[in-house]
Amino acid sequence: NAGVMQNPRHLVRRRGQEARLRCSPMKGHSHVYWYRQLPEEGLKFMVYLQKENIIDESGMPKERFSAEFPKEGPSILRIQQVVRGDSAAYFCASSPFEAYSNQPQHFGDGTRLSIL
Amino acid sequence: AQSVTQLGSHVSVSEGALVLLRCNYSSSVPPYLFWYVQYPNQGLQLLLKYTTGATLVKGINGFEAEFKKSETSFHLTKPSAHMSDAAEYFCAVSRLEDYGGSQGNLIFGKGTKLSVKP
């Protein structure tokens, strides 16, 4: 049973470019969460999605960041016009559709984004 | 609002010594609490969780944690450290109150890096 798959593992972009991060949840999971980890910091929640719906985006910056989880295919976190401060590790987690409130989230290995 | 505080950003122990990583939380509703471990350049792996029931929770790799409501604590312990335990450990609380009982996003502490000396 494959775990949460994130790609790419490492992504380098120049300032002003777009970064696109992908996350395929575990099989049978339809809840996806994105977190950002800055150096020496814990993970900070960004957005919570179910298939075709954004449930909570309270942690997303108001500009340049967007996320989607289409009916088919992986969840995408998109960062437009990247700046140096976007350099971080971005983690995706998933949980089952029939989620009881005590079901843990399963994490991917993250995408490390570096902005030149 | 819920929050998590991990005391000590770095903890160093000798191999075979007791490991104690501290976590305190604040929550207006009964919390669901988690400990995750992160090895370098990897994602987070669940060590253990507390939801309801027994307050002493046993996890993988010999770790356990005790939920103490009166102290709002969920400290992580292991009787005897092993070199392979060197990693960063995160305590987290689930934002139950925001989603009517279904699991919302996790609120993490800043993490504690554990070093194990031979």
JSON list of C-alpha atoms in Angstrom, two decimals:
[
{"chain": "A", "resi": 1, "resn": "ASN", "atom": "CA", "xyz": [0.00, 0.00, 0.00]},
{"chain": "A", "resi": 2, "resn": "ALA", "atom": "CA", "xyz": [1.85, 3.03, -1.27]},
{"chain": "A", "resi": 3, "resn": "GLY", "atom": "CA", "xyz": [2.14, 5.97, 1.04]},
{"chain": "A", "resi": 4, "resn": "VAL", "atom": "CA", "xyz": [1.63, 9.64, 0.29]},
{"chain": "A", "resi": 5, "resn": "MET", "atom": "CA", "xyz": [3.67, 10.49, -2.79]},
{"chain": "A", "resi": 6, "resn": "GLN", "atom": "CA", "xyz": [5.03, 13.96, -3.36]},
{"chain": "A", "resi": 7, "resn": "ASN", "atom": "CA", "xyz": [6.96, 15.18, -6.35]},
{"chain": "A", "resi": 8, "resn": "PRO", "atom": "CA", "xyz": [9.33, 16.56, -7.07]},
{"chain": "A", "resi": 9, "resn": "ARG", "atom": "CA", "xyz": [11.44, 15.94, -3.97]},
{"chain": "A", "resi": 10, "resn": "HIS", "atom": "CA", "xyz": [13.54, 18.98, -4.73]},
{"chain": "A", "resi": 11, "resn": "LEU", "atom": "CA", "xyz": [12.57, 21.98, -6.83]},
{"chain": "A", "resi": 12, "resn": "VAL", "atom": "CA", "xyz": [14.71, 24.97, -7.73]},
{"chain": "A", "resi": 13, "resn": "ARG", "atom": "CA", "xyz": [13.15, 28.10, -9.16]},
{"chain": "A", "resi": 14, "resn": "ARG", "atom": "CA", "xyz": [14.32, 31.62, -9.90]},
{"chain": "A", "resi": 15, "resn": "ARG", "atom": "CA", "xyz": [12.52, 34.59, -8.46]},
{"chain": "A", "resi": 16, "resn": "GLY", "atom": "CA", "xyz": [9.40, 35.37, -10.44]},
{"chain": "A", "resi": 17, "resn": "GLN", "atom": "CA", "xyz": [8.87, 31.84, -11.76]},
{"chain": "A", "resi": 18, "resn": "GLU", "atom": "CA", "xyz": [6.03, 29.50, -10.87]},
{"chain": "A", "resi": 19, "resn": "ALA", "atom": "CA", "xyz": [6.41, 26.47, -8.62]},
{"chain": "A", "resi": 20, "resn": "ARG", "atom": "CA", "xyz": [4.02, 23.56, -8.88]},
{"chain": "A", "resi": 21, "resn": "LEU", "atom": "CA", "xyz": [4.07, 20.88, -6.19]},
{"chain": "A", "resi": 22, "resn": "ARG", "atom": "CA", "xyz": [2.17, 17.62, -6.51]},
{"chain": "A", "resi": 23, "resn": "CYS", "atom": "CA", "xyz": [0.74, 15.26, -3.94]},
{"chain": "A", "resi": 24, "resn": "SER", "atom": "CA", "xyz": [-0.91, 11.90, -4.47]},
{"chain": "A", "resi": 25, "resn": "PRO", "atom": "CA", "xyz": [-2.67, 10.77, -1.28]},
{"chain": "A", "resi": 26, "resn": "MET", "atom": "CA", "xyz": [-2.65, 7.25, 0.03]},
{"chain": "A", "resi": 27, "resn": "LYS", "atom": "CA", "xyz": [-5.03, 4.90, -1.70]},
{"chain": "A", "resi": 28, "resn": "GLY", "atom": "CA", "xyz": [-8.53, 5.38, -0.35]},
{"chain": "A", "resi": 29, "resn": "HIS", "atom": "CA", "xyz": [-7.78, 8.79, 1.15]},
{"chain": "A", "resi": 30, "resn": "SER", "atom": "CA", "xyz": [-9.72, 11.77, -0.10]},
{"chain": "A", "resi": 31, "resn": "HIS", "atom": "CA", "xyz": [-8.69, 14.38, 2.47]},
{"chain": "A", "resi": 32, "resn": "VAL", "atom": "CA", "xyz": [-5.47, 16.25, 1.74]},
{"chain": "A", "resi": 33, "resn": "TYR", "atom": "CA", "xyz": [-3.60, 18.77, 3.86]},
{"chain": "A", "resi": 34, "resn": "TRP", "atom": "CA", "xyz": [-0.67, 20.97, 2.91]},
{"chain": "A", "resi": 35, "resn": "TYR", "atom": "CA", "xyz": [1.87, 22.22, 5.44]},
{"chain": "A", "resi": 36, "resn": "ARG", "atom": "CA", "xyz": [4.95, 24.42, 5.13]},
{"chain": "A", "resi": 37, "resn": "GLN", "atom": "CA", "xyz": [8.09, 23.98, 7.21]},
{"chain": "A", "resi": 38, "resn": "LEU", "atom": "CA", "xyz": [10.51, 26.85, 7.44]},
{"chain": "A", "resi": 39, "resn": "PRO", "atom": "CA", "xyz": [14.04, 26.27, 8.82]},
{"chain": "A", "resi": 40, "resn": "GLU", "atom": "CA", "xyz": [14.06, 25.81, 12.60]},
{"chain": "A", "resi": 41, "resn": "GLU", "atom": "CA", "xyz": [10.26, 25.94, 12.65]},
{"chain": "A", "resi": 42, "resn": "GLY", "atom": "CA", "xyz": [7.53, 23.39, 13.05]},
{"chain": "A", "resi": 43, "resn": "LEU", "atom": "CA", "xyz": [5.03, 22.67, 10.34]},
{"chain": "A", "resi": 44, "resn": "LYS", "atom": "CA", "xyz": [2.43, 25.34, 9.66]},
{"chain": "A", "resi": 45, "resn": "PHE", "atom": "CA", "xyz": [-0.92, 24.45, 8.20]},
{"chain": "A", "resi": 46, "resn": "MET", "atom": "CA", "xyz": [-1.71, 25.96, 4.82]},
{"chain": "A", "resi": 47, "resn": "VAL", "atom": "CA", "xyz": [-4.81, 24.39, 3.32]},
{"chain": "A", "resi": 48, "resn": "TYR", "atom": "CA", "xyz": [-7.20, 21.45, 3.74]},
{"chain": "A", "resi": 49, "resn": "LEU", "atom": "CA", "xyz": [-8.92, 19.99, 0.69]},
{"chain": "A", "resi": 50, "resn": "GLN", "atom": "CA", "xyz": [-11.31, 17.23, -0.16]},
{"chain": "A", "resi": 51, "resn": "LYS", "atom": "CA", "xyz": [-11.97, 16.11, -3.71]},
{"chain": "A", "resi": 52, "resn": "GLU", "atom": "CA", "xyz": [-12.91, 19.22, -5.71]},
{"chain": "A", "resi": 53, "resn": "ASN", "atom": "CA", "xyz": [-13.42, 21.30, -2.57]},
{"chain": "A", "resi": 54, "resn": "ILE", "atom": "CA", "xyz": [-11.32, 23.61, -0.45]},
{"chain": "A", "resi": 55, "resn": "ILE", "atom": "CA", "xyz": [-12.43, 23.08, 3.13]},
{"chain": "A", "resi": 56, "resn": "ASP", "atom": "CA", "xyz": [-10.06, 25.42, 4.95]},
{"chain": "A", "resi": 57, "resn": "GLU", "atom": "CA", "xyz": [-7.48, 27.74, 3.43]},
{"chain": "A", "resi": 58, "resn": "SER", "atom": "CA", "xyz": [-6.93, 29.88, 6.49]},
{"chain": "A", "resi": 59, "resn": "GLY", "atom": "CA", "xyz": [-3.19, 29.19, 6.44]},
{"chain": "A", "resi": 60, "resn": "MET", "atom": "CA", "xyz": [-2.63, 30.14, 2.83]},
{"chain": "A", "resi": 61, "resn": "PRO", "atom": "CA", "xyz": [-1.00, 33.47, 2.00]},
{"chain": "A", "resi": 62, "resn": "LYS", "atom": "CA", "xyz": [-3.58, 35.73, 0.36]},
{"chain": "A", "resi": 63, "resn": "GLU", "atom": "CA", "xyz": [-1.60, 36.24, -2.82]},
{"chain": "A", "resi": 64, "resn": "ARG", "atom": "CA", "xyz": [0.35, 34.02, -5.19]},
{"chain": "A", "resi": 65, "resn": "PHE", "atom": "CA", "xyz": [-0.61, 30.74, -3.51]},
{"chain": "A", "resi": 66, "resn": "SER", "atom": "CA", "xyz": [-3.38, 28.41, -4.65]},
{"chain": "A", "resi": 67, "resn": "ALA", "atom": "CA", "xyz": [-4.29, 24.76, -4.21]},
{"chain": "A", "resi": 68, "resn": "GLU", "atom": "CA", "xyz": [-6.57, 22.29, -5.87]},
{"chain": "A", "resi": 69, "resn": "PHE", "atom": "CA", "xyz": [-7.54, 18.66, -5.55]},
{"chain": "A", "resi": 70, "resn": "PRO", "atom": "CA", "xyz": [-9.37, 17.64, -8.72]},
{"chain": "A", "resi": 71, "resn": "LYS", "atom": "CA", "xyz": [-11.68, 14.70, -9.11]},
{"chain": "A", "resi": 72, "resn": "GLU", "atom": "CA", "xyz": [-8.94, 12.87, -10.98]},
{"chain": "A", "resi": 73, "resn": "GLY", "atom": "CA", "xyz": [-5.23, 13.25, -10.36]},
{"chain": "A", "resi": 74, "resn": "PRO", "atom": "CA", "xyz": [-3.05, 14.59, -7.61]},
{"chain": "A", "resi": 75, "resn": "SER", "atom": "CA", "xyz": [-3.48, 17.63, -5.43]},
{"chain": "A", "resi": 76, "resn": "ILE", "atom": "CA", "xyz": [-1.49, 20.61, -6.66]},
{"chain": "A", "resi": 77, "resn": "LEU", "atom": "CA", "xyz": [-0.04, 23.46, -4.63]},
{"chain": "A", "resi": 78, "resn": "ARG", "atom": "CA", "xyz": [0.86, 26.33, -6.94]},
{"chain": "A", "resi": 79, "resn": "ILE", "atom": "CA", "xyz": [3.04, 29.28, -6.05]},
{"chain": "A", "resi": 80, "resn": "GLN", "atom": "CA", "xyz": [3.17, 32.06, -8.61]},
{"chain": "A", "resi": 81, "resn": "GLN", "atom": "CA", "xyz": [5.95, 34.64, -8.92]},
{"chain": "A", "resi": 82, "resn": "VAL", "atom": "CA", "xyz": [8.06, 32.96, -6.26]},
{"chain": "A", "resi": 83, "resn": "VAL", "atom": "CA", "xyz": [10.21, 35.02, -3.89]},
{"chain": "A", "resi": 84, "resn": "ARG", "atom": "CA", "xyz": [13.16, 34.03, -1.70]},
{"chain": "A", "resi": 85, "resn": "GLY", "atom": "CA", "xyz": [10.89, 33.77, 1.34]},
{"chain": "A", "resi": 86, "resn": "ASP", "atom": "CA", "xyz": [9.02, 30.91, -0.29]},
{"chain": "A", "resi": 87, "resn": "SER", "atom": "CA", "xyz": [12.05, 28.67, 0.18]},
{"chain": "A", "resi": 88, "resn": "ALA", "atom": "CA", "xyz": [10.88, 25.93, 2.52]},
{"chain": "A", "resi": 89, "resn": "ALA", "atom": "CA", "xyz": [9.88, 22.31, 2.73]},
{"chain": "A", "resi": 90, "resn": "TYR", "atom": "CA", "xyz": [6.27, 21.70, 1.74]},
{"chain": "A", "resi": 91, "resn": "PHE", "atom": "CA", "xyz": [4.58, 18.62, 3.12]},
{"chain": "A", "resi": 92, "resn": "CYS", "atom": "CA", "xyz": [1.38, 16.96, 2.07]},
{"chain": "A", "resi": 93, "resn": "ALA", "atom": "CA", "xyz": [-0.64, 14.70, 4.35]},
{"chain": "A", "resi": 94, "resn": "SER", "atom": "CA", "xyz": [-3.75, 12.62, 3.73]},
{"chain": "A", "resi": 95, "resn": "SER", "atom": "CA", "xyz": [-6.44, 10.90, 5.76]},
{"chain": "A", "resi": 96, "resn": "PRO", "atom": "CA", "xyz": [-9.22, 8.47, 4.86]},
{"chain": "A", "resi": 97, "resn": "PHE", "atom": "CA", "xyz": [-12.58, 9.45, 3.45]},
{"chain": "A", "resi": 98, "resn": "GLU", "atom": "CA", "xyz": [-14.40, 7.73, 6.28]},
{"chain": "A", "resi": 99, "resn": "ALA", "atom": "CA", "xyz": [-12.33, 9.72, 8.68]},
{"chain": "A", "resi": 100, "resn": "TYR", "atom": "CA", "xyz": [-13.06, 9.24, 12.32]},
{"chain": "A", "resi": 101, "resn": "SER", "atom": "CA", "xyz": [-11.82, 12.17, 14.29]},
{"chain": "A", "resi": 102, "resn": "ASN", "atom": "CA", "xyz": [-8.95, 10.15, 15.71]},
{"chain": "A", "resi": 103, "resn": "GLN", "atom": "CA", "xyz": [-7.52, 9.02, 12.38]},
{"chain": "A", "resi": 104, "resn": "PRO", "atom": "CA", "xyz": [-3.94, 10.23, 12.03]},
{"chain": "A", "resi": 105, "resn": "GLN", "atom": "CA", "xyz": [-2.71, 12.04, 8.98]},
{"chain": "A", "resi": 106, "resn": "HIS", "atom": "CA", "xyz": [-0.09, 10.27, 6.88]},
{"chain": "A", "resi": 107, "resn": "PHE", "atom": "CA", "xyz": [2.70, 12.45, 5.56]},
{"chain": "A", "resi": 108, "resn": "GLY", "atom": "CA", "xyz": [4.70, 12.43, 2.37]},
{"chain": "A", "resi": 109, "resn": "ASP", "atom": "CA", "xyz": [8.45, 13.03, 2.28]},
{"chain": "A", "resi": 110, "resn": "GLY", "atom": "CA", "xyz": [7.97, 16.62, 1.21]},
{"chain": "A", "resi": 111, "resn": "THR", "atom": "CA", "xyz": [9.14, 18.90, -1.58]},
{"chain": "A", "resi": 112, "resn": "ARG", "atom": "CA", "xyz": [12.10, 21.10, -0.77]},
{"chain": "A", "resi": 113, "resn": "LEU", "atom": "CA", "xyz": [11.70, 24.34, -2.68]},
{"chain": "A", "resi": 114, "resn": "SER", "atom": "CA", "xyz": [14.73, 26.55, -3.19]},
{"chain": "A", "resi": 115, "resn": "ILE", "atom": "CA", "xyz": [14.45, 30.00, -4.73]},
{"chain": "A", "resi": 116, "resn": "LEU", "atom": "CA", "xyz": [17.54, 31.45, -6.39]},
{"chain": "B", "resi": 1, "resn": "ALA", "atom": "CA", "xyz": [-7.69, 28.49, 20.10]},
{"chain": "B", "resi": 2, "resn": "GLN", "atom": "CA", "xyz": [-5.40, 25.53, 20.42]},
{"chain": "B", "resi": 3, "resn": "SER", "atom": "CA", "xyz": [-1.62, 25.69, 20.69]},
{"chain": "B", "resi": 4, "resn": "VAL", "atom": "CA", "xyz": [1.35, 23.45, 21.40]},
{"chain": "B", "resi": 5, "resn": "THR", "atom": "CA", "xyz": [4.55, 24.28, 23.24]},
{"chain": "B", "resi": 6, "resn": "GLN", "atom": "CA", "xyz": [7.58, 22.04, 23.16]},
{"chain": "B", "resi": 7, "resn": "LEU", "atom": "CA", "xyz": [10.11, 22.86, 25.85]},
{"chain": "B", "resi": 8, "resn": "GLY", "atom": "CA", "xyz": [13.68, 22.60, 24.63]},
{"chain": "B", "resi": 9, "resn": "SER", "atom": "CA", "xyz": [14.54, 22.89, 20.95]},
{"chain": "B", "resi": 10, "resn": "HIS", "atom": "CA", "xyz": [17.53, 20.56, 21.47]},
{"chain": "B", "resi": 11, "resn": "VAL", "atom": "CA", "xyz": [17.89, 17.62, 23.84]},
{"chain": "B", "resi": 12, "resn": "SER", "atom": "CA", "xyz": [21.01, 15.49, 24.12]},
{"chain": "B", "resi": 13, "resn": "VAL", "atom": "CA", "xyz": [21.18, 12.16, 25.92]},
{"chain": "B", "resi": 14, "resn": "SER", "atom": "CA", "xyz": [23.66, 9.32, 26.14]},
{"chain": "B", "resi": 15, "resn": "GLU", "atom": "CA", "xyz": [22.91, 5.99, 24.55]},
{"chain": "B", "resi": 16, "resn": "GLY", "atom": "CA", "xyz": [20.95, 3.91, 27.04]},
{"chain": "B", "resi": 17, "resn": "ALA", "atom": "CA", "xyz": [19.71, 6.91, 29.02]},
{"chain": "B", "resi": 18, "resn": "LEU", "atom": "CA", "xyz": [16.12, 7.98, 29.52]},
{"chain": "B", "resi": 19, "resn": "VAL", "atom": "CA", "xyz": [14.58, 10.14, 26.82]},
{"chain": "B", "resi": 20, "resn": "LEU", "atom": "CA", "xyz": [12.09, 12.79, 27.94]},
{"chain": "B", "resi": 21, "resn": "LEU", "atom": "CA", "xyz": [10.66, 15.26, 25.44]},
{"chain": "B", "resi": 22, "resn": "ARG", "atom": "CA", "xyz": [8.19, 17.75, 26.82]},
{"chain": "B", "resi": 23, "resn": "CYS", "atom": "CA", "xyz": [4.95, 18.92, 25.26]},
{"chain": "B", "resi": 24, "resn": "ASN", "atom": "CA", "xyz": [2.27, 21.17, 26.71]},
{"chain": "B", "resi": 25, "resn": "TYR", "atom": "CA", "xyz": [-0.92, 22.09, 24.93]},
{"chain": "B", "resi": 26, "resn": "SER", "atom": "CA", "xyz": [-3.81, 24.46, 25.30]},
{"chain": "B", "resi": 27, "resn": "SER", "atom": "CA", "xyz": [-7.25, 23.52, 24.11]},
{"chain": "B", "resi": 28, "resn": "SER", "atom": "CA", "xyz": [-10.80, 24.52, 24.95]},
{"chain": "B", "resi": 29, "resn": "VAL", "atom": "CA", "xyz": [-12.09, 21.08, 24.00]},
{"chain": "B", "resi": 30, "resn": "PRO", "atom": "CA", "xyz": [-10.75, 17.61, 24.81]},
{"chain": "B", "resi": 31, "resn": "PRO", "atom": "CA", "xyz": [-7.73, 17.36, 22.55]},
{"chain": "B", "resi": 32, "resn": "TYR", "atom": "CA", "xyz": [-6.48, 14.68, 20.26]},
{"chain": "B", "resi": 33, "resn": "LEU", "atom": "CA", "xyz": [-2.71, 14.63, 20.63]},
{"chain": "B", "resi": 34, "resn": "PHE", "atom": "CA", "xyz": [0.01, 13.20, 18.43]},
{"chain": "B", "resi": 35, "resn": "TRP", "atom": "CA", "xyz": [3.76, 12.73, 18.40]},
{"chain": "B", "resi": 36, "resn": "TYR", "atom": "CA", "xyz": [5.55, 12.56, 15.07]},
{"chain": "B", "resi": 37, "resn": "VAL", "atom": "CA", "xyz": [9.21, 11.90, 14.31]},
{"chain": "B", "resi": 38, "resn": "GLN", "atom": "CA", "xyz": [11.10, 13.37, 11.36]},
{"chain": "B", "resi": 39, "resn": "TYR", "atom": "CA", "xyz": [14.39, 11.99, 10.12]},
{"chain": "B", "resi": 40, "resn": "PRO", "atom": "CA", "xyz": [16.58, 14.21, 7.93]},
{"chain": "B", "resi": 41, "resn": "ASN", "atom": "CA", "xyz": [15.11, 14.95, 4.52]},
{"chain": "B", "resi": 42, "resn": "GLN", "atom": "CA", "xyz": [12.08, 12.80, 5.21]},
{"chain": "B", "resi": 43, "resn": "GLY", "atom": "CA", "xyz": [8.45, 13.35, 6.04]},
{"chain": "B", "resi": 44, "resn": "LEU", "atom": "CA", "xyz": [6.79, 12.89, 9.41]},
{"chain": "B", "resi": 45, "resn": "GLN", "atom": "CA", "xyz": [6.11, 9.45, 10.80]},
{"chain": "B", "resi": 46, "resn": "LEU", "atom": "CA", "xyz": [3.48, 8.91, 13.44]},
{"chain": "B", "resi": 47, "resn": "LEU", "atom": "CA", "xyz": [4.91, 7.65, 16.74]},
{"chain": "B", "resi": 48, "resn": "LEU", "atom": "CA", "xyz": [1.74, 7.55, 18.78]},
{"chain": "B", "resi": 49, "resn": "LYS", "atom": "CA", "xyz": [-1.58, 9.26, 19.38]},
{"chain": "B", "resi": 50, "resn": "TYR", "atom": "CA", "xyz": [-3.97, 9.95, 22.21]},
{"chain": "B", "resi": 51, "resn": "THR", "atom": "CA", "xyz": [-7.68, 10.23, 21.51]},
{"chain": "B", "resi": 52, "resn": "THR", "atom": "CA", "xyz": [-9.73, 8.85, 24.39]},
{"chain": "B", "resi": 53, "resn": "GLY", "atom": "CA", "xyz": [-9.41, 6.12, 26.97]},
{"chain": "B", "resi": 54, "resn": "ALA", "atom": "CA", "xyz": [-6.16, 5.06, 28.56]},
{"chain": "B", "resi": 55, "resn": "THR", "atom": "CA", "xyz": [-3.96, 8.04, 29.28]},
{"chain": "B", "resi": 56, "resn": "LEU", "atom": "CA", "xyz": [-0.70, 6.13, 28.87]},
{"chain": "B", "resi": 57, "resn": "VAL", "atom": "CA", "xyz": [-0.19, 5.55, 25.19]},
{"chain": "B", "resi": 58, "resn": "LYS", "atom": "CA", "xyz": [2.40, 3.21, 23.73]},
{"chain": "B", "resi": 59, "resn": "GLY", "atom": "CA", "xyz": [3.83, 3.84, 20.31]},
{"chain": "B", "resi": 60, "resn": "ILE", "atom": "CA", "xyz": [6.40, 2.47, 17.94]},
{"chain": "B", "resi": 61, "resn": "ASN", "atom": "CA", "xyz": [10.12, 2.08, 18.62]},
{"chain": "B", "resi": 62, "resn": "GLY", "atom": "CA", "xyz": [9.61, 1.80, 22.38]},
{"chain": "B", "resi": 63, "resn": "PHE", "atom": "CA", "xyz": [8.20, 5.29, 22.86]},
{"chain": "B", "resi": 64, "resn": "GLU", "atom": "CA", "xyz": [5.26, 6.12, 25.06]},
{"chain": "B", "resi": 65, "resn": "ALA", "atom": "CA", "xyz": [3.48, 9.24, 26.21]},
{"chain": "B", "resi": 66, "resn": "GLU", "atom": "CA", "xyz": [1.12, 10.07, 29.03]},
{"chain": "B", "resi": 67, "resn": "PHE", "atom": "CA", "xyz": [-1.80, 12.45, 28.72]},
{"chain": "B", "resi": 68, "resn": "LYS", "atom": "CA", "xyz": [-2.15, 14.50, 31.90]},
{"chain": "B", "resi": 69, "resn": "LYS", "atom": "CA", "xyz": [-5.19, 16.71, 31.72]},
{"chain": "B", "resi": 70, "resn": "SER", "atom": "CA", "xyz": [-4.45, 18.50, 34.99]},
{"chain": "B", "resi": 71, "resn": "GLU", "atom": "CA", "xyz": [-1.03, 19.52, 33.69]},
{"chain": "B", "resi": 72, "resn": "THR", "atom": "CA", "xyz": [-2.13, 19.95, 30.05]},
{"chain": "B", "resi": 73, "resn": "SER", "atom": "CA", "xyz": [0.88, 17.86, 29.12]},
{"chain": "B", "resi": 74, "resn": "PHE", "atom": "CA", "xyz": [1.69, 15.01, 26.76]},
{"chain": "B", "resi": 75, "resn": "HIS", "atom": "CA", "xyz": [5.36, 14.29, 27.35]},
{"chain": "B", "resi": 76, "resn": "LEU", "atom": "CA", "xyz": [7.15, 11.65, 25.26]},
{"chain": "B", "resi": 77, "resn": "THR", "atom": "CA", "xyz": [9.45, 9.15, 26.95]},
{"chain": "B", "resi": 78, "resn": "LYS", "atom": "CA", "xyz": [11.63, 6.16, 26.14]},
{"chain": "B", "resi": 79, "resn": "PRO", "atom": "CA", "xyz": [13.43, 4.25, 28.88]},
{"chain": "B", "resi": 80, "resn": "SER", "atom": "CA", "xyz": [16.66, 3.66, 26.95]},
{"chain": "B", "resi": 81, "resn": "ALA", "atom": "CA", "xyz": [17.87, 5.79, 24.05]},
{"chain": "B", "resi": 82, "resn": "HIS", "atom": "CA", "xyz": [19.32, 4.23, 20.93]},
{"chain": "B", "resi": 83, "resn": "MET", "atom": "CA", "xyz": [21.52, 5.91, 18.37]},
{"chain": "B", "resi": 84, "resn": "SER", "atom": "CA", "xyz": [18.78, 5.44, 15.78]},
{"chain": "B", "resi": 85, "resn": "ASP", "atom": "CA", "xyz": [16.46, 7.64, 17.87]},
{"chain": "B", "resi": 86, "resn": "ALA", "atom": "CA", "xyz": [18.38, 10.75, 16.81]},
{"chain": "B", "resi": 87, "resn": "ALA", "atom": "CA", "xyz": [15.81, 12.81, 14.90]},
{"chain": "B", "resi": 88, "resn": "GLU", "atom": "CA", "xyz": [13.43, 15.71, 15.33]},
{"chain": "B", "resi": 89, "resn": "TYR", "atom": "CA", "xyz": [10.24, 15.14, 17.26]},
{"chain": "B", "resi": 90, "resn": "PHE", "atom": "CA", "xyz": [7.03, 17.09, 16.87]},
{"chain": "B", "resi": 91, "resn": "CYS", "atom": "CA", "xyz": [4.05, 17.22, 19.18]},
{"chain": "B", "resi": 92, "resn": "ALA", "atom": "CA", "xyz": [0.73, 18.15, 17.56]},
{"chain": "B", "resi": 93, "resn": "VAL", "atom": "CA", "xyz": [-2.89, 18.76, 18.52]},
{"chain": "B", "resi": 94, "resn": "SER", "atom": "CA", "xyz": [-5.83, 18.32, 16.21]},
{"chain": "B", "resi": 95, "resn": "ARG", "atom": "CA", "xyz": [-8.17, 21.26, 15.59]},
{"chain": "B", "resi": 96, "resn": "LEU", "atom": "CA", "xyz": [-11.31, 19.34, 16.36]},
{"chain": "B", "resi": 97, "resn": "GLU", "atom": "CA", "xyz": [-13.33, 22.33, 17.36]},
{"chain": "B", "resi": 98, "resn": "ASP", "atom": "CA", "xyz": [-13.22, 23.86, 13.92]},
{"chain": "B", "resi": 99, "resn": "TYR", "atom": "CA", "xyz": [-14.73, 20.99, 11.99]},
{"chain": "B", "resi": 100, "resn": "GLY", "atom": "CA", "xyz": [-17.58, 19.77, 14.14]},
{"chain": "B", "resi": 101, "resn": "GLY", "atom": "CA", "xyz": [-15.67, 16.76, 15.36]},
{"chain": "B", "resi": 102, "resn": "SER", "atom": "CA", "xyz": [-14.01, 15.52, 12.19]},
{"chain": "B", "resi": 103, "resn": "GLN", "atom": "CA", "xyz": [-10.29, 15.83, 11.99]},
{"chain": "B", "resi": 104, "resn": "GLY", "atom": "CA", "xyz": [-9.10, 19.17, 10.86]},
{"chain": "B", "resi": 105, "resn": "ASN", "atom": "CA", "xyz": [-5.61, 20.34, 10.39]},
{"chain": "B", "resi": 106, "resn": "LEU", "atom": "CA", "xyz": [-2.88, 19.72, 12.94]},
{"chain": "B", "resi": 107, "resn": "ILE", "atom": "CA", "xyz": [-1.23, 22.39, 15.02]},
{"chain": "B", "resi": 108, "resn": "PHE", "atom": "CA", "xyz": [2.42, 21.56, 15.59]},
{"chain": "B", "resi": 109, "resn": "GLY", "atom": "CA", "xyz": [4.97, 22.56, 18.16]},
{"chain": "B", "resi": 110, "resn": "LYS", "atom": "CA", "xyz": [8.29, 23.89, 16.92]},
{"chain": "B", "resi": 111, "resn": "GLY", "atom": "CA", "xyz": [9.97, 20.55, 17.38]},
{"chain": "B", "resi": 112, "resn": "THR", "atom": "CA", "xyz": [12.73, 19.10, 19.56]},
{"chain": "B", "resi": 113, "resn": "LYS", "atom": "CA", "xyz": [15.92, 17.77, 18.02]},
{"chain": "B", "resi": 114, "resn": "LEU", "atom": "CA", "xyz": [17.15, 14.74, 19.88]},
{"chain": "B", "resi": 115, "resn": "SER", "atom": "CA", "xyz": [20.84, 13.89, 19.80]},
{"chain": "B", "resi": 116, "resn": "VAL", "atom": "CA", "xyz": [22.12, 10.59, 21.16]},
{"chain": "B", "resi": 117, "resn": "LYS", "atom": "CA", "xyz": [25.75, 10.36, 22.27]},
{"chain": "B", "resi": 118, "resn": "PRO", "atom": "CA", "xyz": [27.60, 7.04, 22.17]}
]
